[in-house]
Amino acid sequence: MGIWVSFFAVIALVVIPLVGAQGGGQYFFGIFIPYVAVLTFIIGFIYRVVQWAKTPVPFKIPTTGGQMKSFSWIKPNPIDNPSSTGGVIVRMALEVFAFRSLFRNTRIELRDGPKLDYGSNKWLWVAALAFHYAFLVVFIRHFRLFMEPVPFFVGALESVDGFVEVGLPRLMISGVVLLLAALYLFLRRVAVPQLRYISLAADYFPLFLIIGLATSGILMRYFIRVDITSVKELVIGLVSFHPTIPKGIGVIFYIHLFLLSVLIAYFPFSKLMHAGGVFFSPTRNMPNDNRARRHINPWNYPVKVHTYAEYEDDFREKMIEVGLPVEKE
Amino acid sequence: MYNKGLVITGIVIFVVFFTSPFLIGLVKSGPPPEPELSPKAKLAKQCVEAKEYMVESHMQMLNDWRNEAIREGKRIYVATDGKEYTVSLQNTCMDCHSNKSKFCDQCHNYAEVNPYCWECHIEPKEKL
């Protein structure tokens, strides 16, 4: 169900600029939509982050994958179960750059009747790494269109990315890896019954969107080419706030741009916010020093208490009268 | 808000990073290039194919030319309008477009395109 909703939503997102990006419509899809999308992305991102930052964390959540620091004769794991800020920074960096929690992914299978089999499953980790890093490379490569003059590292990255020198324009490995990894991430949701069961439209939609984005980009680079100089003129116009629509850019560019605009505008309201959310994961960003330092629940309100000393002050005379023992005479 | 200092630092890094093209674009942004036709190209009026096709797909054509000439020995290209051209970057293309730095390089530099033509071919000597 969700899969078809997402699929046809993305198809619609392709058809809209295909039909609309003609004549005056080019100003709408080439200038108005990208500006709105960038604004939505930045404001929405900040809004979500501030919302998270306002949320109190009532407990330390030491769900960790290692031995905590305790007695001197028990060897602690300073990265998987850090007790200091330094350890937390290392753990967070490994999570952000190497997706360590995906590395721990396991698979459970029923084998030969009532026998449960646990095994390591690294495919998700491999595909996620490939996907994210390929996307990063593709993103950085696009800076050749955002900046004039082009920063030096873009050309360097491009020559590494295209070192197989297949075809003209040169085949970029990152583009192929990005598309294949995104396809794998989609296929695993369809092929694994358990995953299919828990997958929602919100899981399929970003995948289809990114697959569409990558496909339109690859089509534009290798098959239905557009005049890249005019494209850069348009993009430079956008970033320098002198927007122009150069004549004769093929509609495939407007499809690519529209899919990107939808992706970044959708970003703050979707699961894609894990980019910012990972820094707010209590299981990743808190040192496990439960026993060394008291964590006070920030939403604790001041509780009205009536201590025994106060109680005794109230009733001392009466207590002495009936012969009850008192602490203070 | 909890951890105010850290969160605000993070937000500032995020905003600066994602608006950097705009911030840089505000300060400086070069004008689009204007490739110049050599007198001979101007006289010819028509390239091998239509201008729009050449602008978008000349690299594809050069790639096909190379493959056909080197691998199949096909040295004659018949254009859409029936005209025949010798398949040769140096003797056909660069004969008209003899001003590489004012023609090819203009757009290539603008869009950070580094064609590897000149790893094998000799760049034409330009009369400056």
CSV table of N, CA, C and O in Angstrom, one decimal, chain A residues 35 38 41-42 45-46 49-50 53-56 139 143-144 146-150 154-155 158 165-170 222 225-229 232-233 236 238-241 248 280 298-299, chain B residues 1-3 7 11 14-15 17-26 28-33 53 55-63 66 107-117 119:
chain,number,residue,atom,x,y,z
A,35,TYR,N,14.1,28.4,-4.2
A,35,TYR,CA,14.3,29.3,-3.0
A,35,TYR,C,13.4,28.9,-1.9
A,35,TYR,O,13.8,28.8,-0.7
A,38,VAL,N,14.9,25.8,-0.2
A,38,VAL,CA,16.1,26.0,0.6
A,38,VAL,C,15.7,26.6,1.9
A,38,VAL,O,16.1,26.2,3.0
A,41,PHE,N,14.0,24.1,4.1
A,41,PHE,CA,15.1,23.2,4.6
A,41,PHE,C,15.8,23.8,5.8
A,41,PHE,O,15.8,23.2,6.9
A,42,ILE,N,16.2,25.0,5.7
A,42,ILE,CA,17.1,25.6,6.7
A,42,ILE,C,16.2,25.9,8.0
A,42,ILE,O,16.5,25.5,9.1
A,45,PHE,N,14.9,22.7,9.6
A,45,PHE,CA,16.0,21.9,10.2
A,45,PHE,C,16.2,22.5,11.6
A,45,PHE,O,16.3,21.8,12.6
A,46,ILE,N,16.4,23.9,11.6
A,46,ILE,CA,16.6,24.6,12.9
A,46,ILE,C,15.5,24.3,13.9
A,46,ILE,O,15.7,24.0,15.0
A,49,VAL,N,15.7,20.9,15.3
A,49,VAL,CA,16.8,20.7,16.3
A,49,VAL,C,16.4,21.4,17.6
A,49,VAL,O,16.7,20.9,18.7
A,50,VAL,N,15.8,22.6,17.5
A,50,VAL,CA,15.5,23.4,18.7
A,50,VAL,C,14.4,22.6,19.5
A,50,VAL,O,14.5,22.5,20.7
A,53,ALA,N,16.2,20.0,21.3
A,53,ALA,CA,17.1,20.5,22.4
A,53,ALA,C,16.2,20.9,23.6
A,53,ALA,O,16.7,20.9,24.7
A,54,LYS,N,14.9,21.2,23.3
A,54,LYS,CA,14.1,21.6,24.4
A,54,LYS,C,13.5,20.4,25.2
A,54,LYS,O,13.0,20.6,26.3
A,55,THR,N,13.7,19.2,24.6
A,55,THR,CA,13.1,18.0,25.2
A,55,THR,C,14.0,17.5,26.3
A,55,THR,O,15.2,17.2,26.1
A,56,PRO,N,13.5,17.4,27.6
A,56,PRO,CA,14.4,16.9,28.6
A,56,PRO,C,14.6,15.4,28.5
A,56,PRO,O,13.8,14.7,28.0
A,139,PHE,N,27.3,15.2,-3.9
A,139,PHE,CA,27.0,16.5,-3.4
A,139,PHE,C,28.1,17.5,-3.6
A,139,PHE,O,28.0,18.6,-4.1
A,143,PHE,N,29.3,21.2,-6.4
A,143,PHE,CA,29.8,22.5,-6.1
A,143,PHE,C,30.4,23.2,-7.3
A,143,PHE,O,30.6,24.4,-7.3
A,144,ARG,N,30.7,22.4,-8.4
A,144,ARG,CA,31.2,23.1,-9.6
A,144,ARG,C,30.2,23.9,-10.2
A,144,ARG,O,30.5,24.8,-11.0
A,146,PHE,N,27.8,25.5,-8.1
A,146,PHE,CA,27.3,26.5,-7.2
A,146,PHE,C,28.3,27.6,-7.0
A,146,PHE,O,28.0,28.6,-6.5
A,147,MET,N,29.6,27.4,-7.4
A,147,MET,CA,30.6,28.4,-7.1
A,147,MET,C,31.4,28.8,-8.4
A,147,MET,O,31.7,27.9,-9.2
A,148,GLU,N,31.7,30.0,-8.4
A,148,GLU,CA,32.5,30.6,-9.5
A,148,GLU,C,33.5,31.5,-8.9
A,148,GLU,O,33.1,32.5,-8.4
A,149,PRO,N,34.8,31.3,-8.9
A,149,PRO,CA,35.5,30.2,-9.4
A,149,PRO,C,35.3,28.9,-8.6
A,149,PRO,O,34.9,29.0,-7.5
A,150,VAL,N,35.5,27.8,-9.3
A,150,VAL,CA,35.3,26.5,-8.7
A,150,VAL,C,36.4,26.2,-7.7
A,150,VAL,O,37.6,26.3,-8.1
A,154,VAL,N,37.1,20.4,-5.8
A,154,VAL,CA,36.0,19.8,-6.7
A,154,VAL,C,36.7,19.1,-7.9
A,154,VAL,O,36.3,17.9,-8.2
A,155,GLY,N,37.6,19.8,-8.5
A,155,GLY,CA,38.3,19.2,-9.7
A,155,GLY,C,39.1,17.9,-9.3
A,155,GLY,O,39.0,16.9,-10.0
A,158,GLU,N,36.7,15.1,-8.7
A,158,GLU,CA,36.2,14.6,-9.9
A,158,GLU,C,37.1,13.7,-10.6
A,158,GLU,O,36.7,12.7,-11.2
A,165,GLU,N,37.7,6.6,-16.6
A,165,GLU,CA,37.7,7.3,-17.9
A,165,GLU,C,36.9,6.5,-19.0
A,165,GLU,O,37.4,6.2,-20.1
A,166,VAL,N,35.7,6.2,-18.6
A,166,VAL,CA,34.8,5.5,-19.5
A,166,VAL,C,33.9,6.6,-20.1
A,166,VAL,O,33.2,7.3,-19.3
A,167,GLY,N,33.8,6.7,-21.4
A,167,GLY,CA,32.9,7.5,-22.0
A,167,GLY,C,33.2,9.0,-21.9
A,167,GLY,O,34.1,9.4,-21.2
A,168,LEU,N,32.4,9.8,-22.5
A,168,LEU,CA,32.5,11.3,-22.4
A,168,LEU,C,31.0,11.8,-22.3
A,168,LEU,O,30.3,11.5,-23.2
A,169,PRO,N,30.6,12.6,-21.3
A,169,PRO,CA,31.4,12.9,-20.2
A,169,PRO,C,31.8,11.7,-19.3
A,169,PRO,O,31.1,10.7,-19.4
A,170,ARG,N,32.9,11.8,-18.7
A,170,ARG,CA,33.4,10.7,-18.0
A,170,ARG,C,32.5,10.1,-17.0
A,170,ARG,O,31.8,10.8,-16.3
A,222,TYR,N,24.6,11.6,-19.0
A,222,TYR,CA,25.1,10.7,-20.0
A,222,TYR,C,24.2,10.5,-21.2
A,222,TYR,O,24.6,10.1,-22.2
A,225,ARG,N,21.4,15.0,-22.7
A,225,ARG,CA,22.3,16.1,-22.1
A,225,ARG,C,21.6,17.5,-22.2
A,225,ARG,O,20.8,17.7,-23.1
A,226,VAL,N,22.0,18.3,-21.3
A,226,VAL,CA,21.6,19.7,-21.4
A,226,VAL,C,22.9,20.6,-21.4
A,226,VAL,O,24.0,20.1,-21.2
A,227,ASP,N,22.7,21.8,-21.8
A,227,ASP,CA,23.8,22.7,-21.9
A,227,ASP,C,24.3,23.1,-20.5
A,227,ASP,O,23.6,23.9,-19.8
A,228,ILE,N,25.4,22.6,-20.0
A,228,ILE,CA,25.8,22.7,-18.7
A,228,ILE,C,26.2,24.2,-18.3
A,228,ILE,O,26.0,24.6,-17.2
A,229,THR,N,26.7,24.9,-19.3
A,229,THR,CA,27.0,26.3,-19.1
A,229,THR,C,25.8,27.1,-18.7
A,229,THR,O,25.8,27.9,-17.8
A,232,LYS,N,24.8,26.2,-15.2
A,232,LYS,CA,25.6,26.9,-14.2
A,232,LYS,C,25.2,28.4,-14.1
A,232,LYS,O,25.1,28.9,-13.0
A,233,GLU,N,24.9,28.9,-15.2
A,233,GLU,CA,24.4,30.3,-15.2
A,233,GLU,C,23.2,30.5,-14.3
A,233,GLU,O,23.1,31.4,-13.5
A,236,ILE,N,24.2,29.9,-10.6
A,236,ILE,CA,25.0,31.0,-10.0
A,236,ILE,C,24.0,32.2,-9.8
A,236,ILE,O,24.1,33.0,-8.9
A,238,LEU,N,21.0,32.0,-9.0
A,238,LEU,CA,20.2,31.7,-7.7
A,238,LEU,C,21.1,32.0,-6.5
A,238,LEU,O,20.6,32.7,-5.6
A,239,VAL,N,22.3,31.6,-6.5
A,239,VAL,CA,23.1,31.8,-5.3
A,239,VAL,C,23.6,33.2,-5.1
A,239,VAL,O,24.0,33.6,-4.0
A,240,SER,N,23.6,34.0,-6.2
A,240,SER,CA,24.1,35.4,-6.0
A,240,SER,C,22.9,36.3,-6.0
A,240,SER,O,23.0,37.5,-6.0
A,241,PHE,N,21.7,35.7,-5.9
A,241,PHE,CA,20.4,36.5,-5.7
A,241,PHE,C,20.2,37.4,-6.9
A,241,PHE,O,19.6,38.5,-6.8
A,248,GLY,N,16.8,27.6,-23.3
A,248,GLY,CA,17.2,26.4,-23.9
A,248,GLY,C,17.8,25.3,-23.0
A,248,GLY,O,18.5,24.5,-23.4
A,280,PHE,N,21.3,13.9,18.9
A,280,PHE,CA,20.4,14.0,20.1
A,280,PHE,C,20.0,12.6,20.6
A,280,PHE,O,19.1,12.5,21.4
A,298,PRO,N,15.4,16.7,34.5
A,298,PRO,CA,15.2,18.2,34.4
A,298,PRO,C,13.7,18.5,34.5
A,298,PRO,O,13.4,19.7,34.7
A,299,TRP,N,12.8,17.6,34.3
A,299,TRP,CA,11.4,18.0,34.5
A,299,TRP,C,10.9,17.8,35.9
A,299,TRP,O,9.7,17.9,36.1
B,1,MET,N,15.9,25.3,26.7
B,1,MET,CA,16.8,24.5,25.8
B,1,MET,C,17.9,24.0,26.6
B,1,MET,O,18.6,24.7,27.4
B,2,TYR,N,18.2,22.7,26.5
B,2,TYR,CA,19.3,22.1,27.2
B,2,TYR,C,20.6,22.1,26.3
B,2,TYR,O,20.5,22.2,25.1
B,3,ASN,N,21.7,22.1,27.0
B,3,ASN,CA,23.0,22.2,26.2
B,3,ASN,C,23.1,23.3,25.2
B,3,ASN,O,23.5,23.1,24.1
B,7,VAL,N,24.3,23.2,21.2
B,7,VAL,CA,23.3,23.1,20.2
B,7,VAL,C,23.4,24.3,19.3
B,7,VAL,O,23.3,24.2,18.0
B,11,ILE,N,24.0,24.5,15.3
B,11,ILE,CA,23.1,25.2,14.3
B,11,ILE,C,23.9,26.1,13.5
B,11,ILE,O,23.7,26.2,12.2
B,14,PHE,N,25.8,24.3,10.9
B,14,PHE,CA,24.9,23.8,9.8
B,14,PHE,C,24.5,24.9,8.9
B,14,PHE,O,24.5,24.8,7.7
B,15,VAL,N,24.1,26.1,9.5
B,15,VAL,CA,23.6,27.2,8.6
B,15,VAL,C,24.7,27.7,7.7
B,15,VAL,O,24.6,27.9,6.5
B,17,PHE,N,27.4,26.1,6.7
B,17,PHE,CA,27.7,25.1,5.7
B,17,PHE,C,26.7,25.1,4.5
B,17,PHE,O,27.1,25.2,3.4
B,18,PHE,N,25.5,25.1,4.9
B,18,PHE,CA,24.5,25.0,3.8
B,18,PHE,C,24.1,26.3,3.1
B,18,PHE,O,23.5,26.3,2.1
B,19,THR,N,24.6,27.4,3.7
B,19,THR,CA,24.3,28.7,2.9
B,19,THR,C,25.6,29.2,2.3
B,19,THR,O,25.6,30.2,1.7
B,20,SER,N,26.7,28.4,2.5
B,20,SER,CA,28.0,28.9,2.0
B,20,SER,C,28.0,29.3,0.5
B,20,SER,O,28.5,30.3,0.1
B,21,PRO,N,27.3,28.5,-0.4
B,21,PRO,CA,27.3,28.9,-1.8
B,21,PRO,C,26.6,30.3,-1.9
B,21,PRO,O,27.0,31.1,-2.7
B,22,PHE,N,25.6,30.5,-1.1
B,22,PHE,CA,24.9,31.8,-1.2
B,22,PHE,C,25.8,32.9,-0.6
B,22,PHE,O,25.9,34.0,-1.2
B,23,LEU,N,26.5,32.7,0.5
B,23,LEU,CA,27.3,33.7,1.1
B,23,LEU,C,28.5,34.0,0.2
B,23,LEU,O,28.8,35.2,0.0
B,24,ILE,N,29.1,33.0,-0.4
B,24,ILE,CA,30.1,33.3,-1.4
B,24,ILE,C,29.6,33.9,-2.6
B,24,ILE,O,30.2,34.9,-3.2
B,25,GLY,N,28.4,33.5,-3.1
B,25,GLY,CA,27.8,34.0,-4.3
B,25,GLY,C,27.5,35.5,-4.1
B,25,GLY,O,27.5,36.3,-5.1
B,26,LEU,N,27.2,35.9,-2.9
B,26,LEU,CA,26.9,37.3,-2.6
B,26,LEU,C,28.1,38.2,-2.8
B,26,LEU,O,28.1,39.3,-3.3
B,28,LYS,N,31.2,37.3,-4.5
B,28,LYS,CA,31.7,37.3,-5.8
B,28,LYS,C,31.0,36.2,-6.6
B,28,LYS,O,30.8,35.1,-6.2
B,29,SER,N,30.7,36.5,-7.9
B,29,SER,CA,30.2,35.5,-8.8
B,29,SER,C,30.6,35.9,-10.2
B,29,SER,O,30.2,37.0,-10.6
B,30,GLY,N,31.4,35.1,-10.8
B,30,GLY,CA,31.8,35.5,-12.2
B,30,GLY,C,30.7,35.5,-13.2
B,30,GLY,O,29.7,34.8,-13.0
B,31,PRO,N,30.8,36.3,-14.2
B,31,PRO,CA,29.8,36.3,-15.3
B,31,PRO,C,29.9,35.0,-16.1
B,31,PRO,O,31.0,34.4,-16.1
B,32,PRO,N,28.8,34.6,-16.7
B,32,PRO,CA,28.9,33.4,-17.6
B,32,PRO,C,29.9,33.7,-18.7
B,32,PRO,O,30.1,34.8,-19.2
B,33,PRO,N,30.5,32.6,-19.2
B,33,PRO,CA,31.5,32.8,-20.3
B,33,PRO,C,30.9,33.1,-21.6
B,33,PRO,O,29.7,32.8,-21.9
B,53,TYR,N,22.7,21.0,-30.7
B,53,TYR,CA,23.2,19.7,-30.6
B,53,TYR,C,24.7,19.7,-30.2
B,53,TYR,O,25.1,19.0,-29.3
B,55,VAL,N,26.3,22.1,-28.7
B,55,VAL,CA,26.5,22.7,-27.3
B,55,VAL,C,26.3,21.6,-26.3
B,55,VAL,O,27.1,21.4,-25.3
B,56,GLU,N,25.2,20.8,-26.5
B,56,GLU,CA,24.9,19.8,-25.5
B,56,GLU,C,25.7,18.5,-25.6
B,56,GLU,O,26.0,17.9,-24.6
B,57,SER,N,26.0,18.1,-26.8
B,57,SER,CA,26.5,16.7,-27.0
B,57,SER,C,27.8,16.6,-27.8
B,57,SER,O,28.1,15.5,-28.3
B,58,HIS,N,28.6,17.7,-27.9
B,58,HIS,CA,29.8,17.6,-28.7
B,58,HIS,C,30.7,16.5,-28.1
B,58,HIS,O,31.4,15.8,-28.8
B,59,MET,N,30.7,16.3,-26.8
B,59,MET,CA,31.6,15.4,-26.1
B,59,MET,C,31.2,13.9,-26.6
B,59,MET,O,32.1,13.1,-26.8
B,60,GLN,N,29.9,13.7,-26.7
B,60,GLN,CA,29.4,12.4,-27.1
B,60,GLN,C,29.9,12.1,-28.5
B,60,GLN,O,30.4,11.0,-28.8
B,61,MET,N,29.8,13.2,-29.4
B,61,MET,CA,30.2,13.0,-30.8
B,61,MET,C,31.7,12.7,-30.8
B,61,MET,O,32.2,11.8,-31.6
B,62,LEU,N,32.5,13.5,-30.1
B,62,LEU,CA,33.9,13.3,-30.1
B,62,LEU,C,34.3,11.9,-29.6
B,62,LEU,O,35.2,11.2,-30.2
B,63,ASN,N,33.6,11.4,-28.6
B,63,ASN,CA,33.8,10.1,-28.1
B,63,ASN,C,33.5,9.0,-29.2
B,63,ASN,O,34.3,8.1,-29.4
B,66,ARG,N,36.1,9.1,-31.9
B,66,ARG,CA,37.3,8.5,-31.5
B,66,ARG,C,37.2,6.9,-31.6
B,66,ARG,O,38.0,6.3,-32.3
B,107,CYS,N,34.0,27.7,-21.6
B,107,CYS,CA,32.9,26.9,-20.9
B,107,CYS,C,33.5,25.8,-20.0
B,107,CYS,O,33.0,25.6,-18.9
B,108,HIS,N,34.6,25.2,-20.5
B,108,HIS,CA,35.1,24.1,-19.7
B,108,HIS,C,35.6,24.6,-18.4
B,108,HIS,O,35.4,23.9,-17.4
B,109,ASN,N,36.3,25.7,-18.4
B,109,ASN,CA,36.8,26.2,-17.1
B,109,ASN,C,35.6,26.6,-16.2
B,109,ASN,O,35.6,26.5,-15.0
B,110,TYR,N,34.6,27.3,-16.8
B,110,TYR,CA,33.4,27.7,-16.1
B,110,TYR,C,32.8,26.6,-15.4
B,110,TYR,O,32.4,26.7,-14.2
B,111,ALA,N,32.6,25.5,-16.1
B,111,ALA,CA,31.9,24.3,-15.5
B,111,ALA,C,32.8,23.3,-14.9
B,111,ALA,O,32.4,22.2,-14.6
B,112,GLU,N,34.1,23.6,-14.8
B,112,GLU,CA,35.1,22.7,-14.2
B,112,GLU,C,35.0,21.4,-15.0
B,112,GLU,O,34.8,20.3,-14.4
B,113,VAL,N,35.2,21.5,-16.3
B,113,VAL,CA,35.2,20.2,-17.1
B,113,VAL,C,36.7,20.1,-17.5
B,113,VAL,O,37.3,21.1,-18.0
B,114,ASN,N,37.2,18.9,-17.3
B,114,ASN,CA,38.6,18.7,-17.6
B,114,ASN,C,38.7,17.6,-18.7
B,114,ASN,O,39.0,16.4,-18.3
B,115,PRO,N,38.5,17.9,-19.9
B,115,PRO,CA,38.5,16.8,-20.9
B,115,PRO,C,39.9,16.3,-21.1
B,115,PRO,O,40.9,17.0,-21.0
B,116,TYR,N,40.0,14.9,-21.3
B,116,TYR,CA,41.3,14.3,-21.5
B,116,TYR,C,41.7,14.2,-22.9
B,116,TYR,O,42.5,13.3,-23.3
B,117,CYS,N,41.2,15.1,-23.8
B,117,CYS,CA,41.6,15.1,-25.2
B,117,CYS,C,43.1,15.2,-25.3
B,117,CYS,O,43.7,14.6,-26.1
B,119,GLU,N,45.5,14.6,-23.5
B,119,GLU,CA,46.5,13.7,-23.0
B,119,GLU,C,47.2,13.0,-24.2
B,119,GLU,O,48.3,12.5,-24.1
